[in-house]
Structure formats: C-alpha cells, structure tokens
Amino acid sequence: MRFRHPDGTPVHLAYCSNVHQAEDLDGVIGQLSLYAEPVRERLAVDRLGIGLWLARPAVTELAADADALAKLKAELTARGLETVTLNAFPYEGFHREVVKKDVYLPDWADEARLDYTIDCARVLAALLPDDARRGSVSTLPLGWRAPWPRERSDAARRALDRLAIGLSGLEAWTGRPVRVGFEPEPGCVVETTEQAVREFGELDHEHLGICLDACHLAVQFEEPDEALRRLSGAGLPVVKLQASCAVEAPDPAAPDARAALRELAERRFLHQTRTAGAGGVRGADDLPQALDGTLPDDTGPWRVHFHAPLHTDPEPPLRTTAGQLTTVLDGLLGGPTAACDHIEVETYTWSVLPRPPADLTEGIAAELAWARDRLTALGLKEDHS
C-alpha cells in the first residue's frame, strides 16, 4: 500500500515475505499467489507492497538470468503487488528446524555477505516500480557480538566501504538509488542506536543508514523519541522501519507469566530477553536461559525478542509493545516532514506461536490493516494512483 505524507513524501507499507518458507525462485513466485495476492484481496486494495526475502539461491538465479528477473517482476505486476524493499538479513535456511545464531552467518567480515547484499541491490533496482523514488535493503548489524576480534571488525569496515561504492555505481548505472539499512539487534555487535551512531556515523549516508526494528528497540528498553533524536543528530537516515512488537511480561516472577513464557521458548529462532533496573539493561541470549535463572525476575518487566502480531495481544498476563511501535511511527511520520518512507511489517514468527492461526493470510491482512489505521491517524492519506 502507498500513502502520501502531508509534506508530499510517498510512504510505502509492505509485509515481509520471510514469514514464508520458499528459498528458490519457483517457491517465491508460488508465495505470491498463495499468500500475497489473497492478502491484497482481503484488504480490498489495488496494490499491495511485499518486502521480499530472497535467499541466496534465489538471488543467484535472479542476478544471473535477466529472463528470470523479468518473470518475477511480471508476476508481481500481474497480481497487484510491488516491491520497494528486500530483507537481506537472513542469508538462507531461515525456516530450518533450528536457526538460532546461524541467522547471523555469514557476517560482514565474510566476503559472501557483501556479494549477497550487492546482488540483492541489483535485483531490487530491476524490480522497483517505475514511479518509486528508491529502494531499500535491510541487513544484519555486522554480526553476532562474540567472537568479534579487531581483525574481523576491520574486515567488516572495509566491506562497508566497498558496499557504498557498489551502491553508488549501481545508481549511476541504472538510475535507481538503493540504500542499505543496518538493523540493530540485541546480542549483536550493534544492539542499540547509540552503538549504531558509533559504528555507522561516519559512513556514506547517501547509500547507507539504519533499518530500525521497533521490536529490537523495545527489547533494549530504548525510548523511541530519544533514539530517533540520536539518529537524526548523527545524520543517520532511517532507510526502513520494521513495524514489529516484542512480547512483554510485566511480572516475570509470577507463575502464570512463567508458564506463558515457557510456551514461547521454542527451538527454531533466538529469543533474546532483557530487563531494565537500577543497574541498567541486563539480558540473556535466549528465553530458555532467562527462564533458567540467567536473568533476574525481580527488577522489572521482561521483554522478549519474539515478533508478536501487531493487531492483537497474547493471552494475559503477557502483552506486547504495540504502544511503543505507535510512538515510533509518530516520531518518524507524525511531524511536518517524513523521516522514513519504507515501512515493513515483519512478523516472521506466526508458525512458532503457541497457537498458530488457521488462516495466515487473515492474520497478515489484519496486521497491515492495523498499520494502515495508525498511518491514517497520523494524517497520511492512502495513495490510490
């Protein structure tokens, strides 16, 4: 869906296809008819944004085969879909039985990560609608925090310089600007906006910026307004917002809260867990560790990196950080100028919920409707042109 900010900026709203399992081109195209087009029809809109996740095998085929790329673009157009953003955080195998920390591999010290990201940018430049101002690609915040010795940090820095050069060359060649956003995440080299300013503050901000994930921001107990001021003050653009909610346990010591949290402690994805007290933010790398005593439960609420559906709360006593997401949207789009033009609903965890929905398309459509309502409440108008 497209919106128009009061300042005239076109704002794109999409959902991320990393919720679906396909990793080759045929599977990606199949997702469009099985899920994306029905979501569009449920929302009764002429055009729906889909933020594609293209695993390494699919990107390799698309980057090497112009006919395959044309086929994908034609399929998007025929189904009333458009792509202005790619999620290039997972490289491949995102729906294996166990993913956990493998999602951070290869990291930015590995040549494969740079090659993959450049290929994603090339593919996106070809998929962009003719009237789109630019594209965005989100990626991991360098890598998992340990081990991260100086030599790997230096290798990653060189890769980012080459990435900026590659994106500049792509824009000169195609006329289509594509920006890459690094996504701070708990447990990584860059967890917070403060660390993002330190690591990325001196980069080429014409082509490199931040992908702000509202769930991650909440898990780290960052105040949205302060975080946005910090990024703006450093000149770091928010090239993409991932509209997402964390799960919060207001009283993690309560028996019913412990039982509800244990239902979320599944084995596929990593669920970093944090609490904030007088000594600052403390954390465990995964929810089972937190539940086994790594994290104190008497200092305040726990927030869990478990992307919860935007439009509904879990069963009490758990809740979500939807209120904080609303504050982030207000900070980015509620002012006289738009500070972000790409919004991607990214709830990839539907299949690992304690009670997965019978109809995934209905859930995705409901999330997008929730986001649409928040944008219109901020004064943005749906653009049906």
mmCIF file of N, CA, C and O in Angstrom, residues 275-282 299:
data_model
loop_
_atom_site.group_PDB
_atom_site.id
_atom_site.type_symbol
_atom_site.label_atom_id
_atom_site.label_comp_id
_atom_site.label_asym_id
_atom_site.label_seq_id
_atom_site.Cartn_x
_atom_site.Cartn_y
_atom_site.Cartn_z
ATOM 1 N N THR A 275 15.809 -7.189 30.691
ATOM 2 C CA THR A 275 15.117 -6.472 31.752
ATOM 3 C C THR A 275 15.921 -5.225 32.081
ATOM 4 O O THR A 275 17.130 -5.166 31.808
ATOM 5 N N ALA A 276 15.266 -4.228 32.636
ATOM 6 C CA ALA A 276 15.941 -2.967 32.953
ATOM 7 C C ALA A 276 15.676 -2.625 34.411
ATOM 8 O O ALA A 276 14.523 -2.617 34.865
ATOM 9 N N GLY A 277 16.757 -2.361 35.144
ATOM 10 C CA GLY A 277 16.640 -1.982 36.546
ATOM 11 C C GLY A 277 17.591 -0.851 36.865
ATOM 12 O O GLY A 277 18.103 -0.162 35.969
ATOM 13 N N ALA A 278 17.846 -0.679 38.133
ATOM 14 C CA ALA A 278 18.726 0.406 38.569
ATOM 15 C C ALA A 278 20.128 0.261 37.986
ATOM 16 O O ALA A 278 20.819 1.250 37.761
ATOM 17 N N GLY A 279 20.550 -0.961 37.725
ATOM 18 C CA GLY A 279 21.884 -1.177 37.174
ATOM 19 C C GLY A 279 21.945 -1.126 35.663
ATOM 20 O O GLY A 279 22.979 -1.439 35.078
ATOM 21 N N GLY A 280 20.840 -0.749 35.015
ATOM 22 C CA GLY A 280 20.811 -0.686 33.560
ATOM 23 C C GLY A 280 20.114 -1.912 32.971
ATOM 24 O O GLY A 280 19.440 -2.673 33.670
ATOM 25 N N VAL A 281 20.328 -2.109 31.676
ATOM 26 C CA VAL A 281 19.695 -3.214 30.964
ATOM 27 C C VAL A 281 20.538 -4.470 31.118
ATOM 28 O O VAL A 281 21.753 -4.451 30.916
ATOM 29 N N ARG A 282 19.886 -5.559 31.514
ATOM 30 C CA ARG A 282 20.552 -6.855 31.621
ATOM 31 C C ARG A 282 19.843 -7.835 30.709
ATOM 32 O O ARG A 282 18.647 -7.695 30.438
ATOM 33 N N THR A 299 13.398 -7.276 39.106
ATOM 34 C CA THR A 299 13.827 -5.889 38.902
ATOM 35 C C THR A 299 12.878 -5.119 37.996
ATOM 36 O O THR A 299 12.975 -3.890 37.896
#
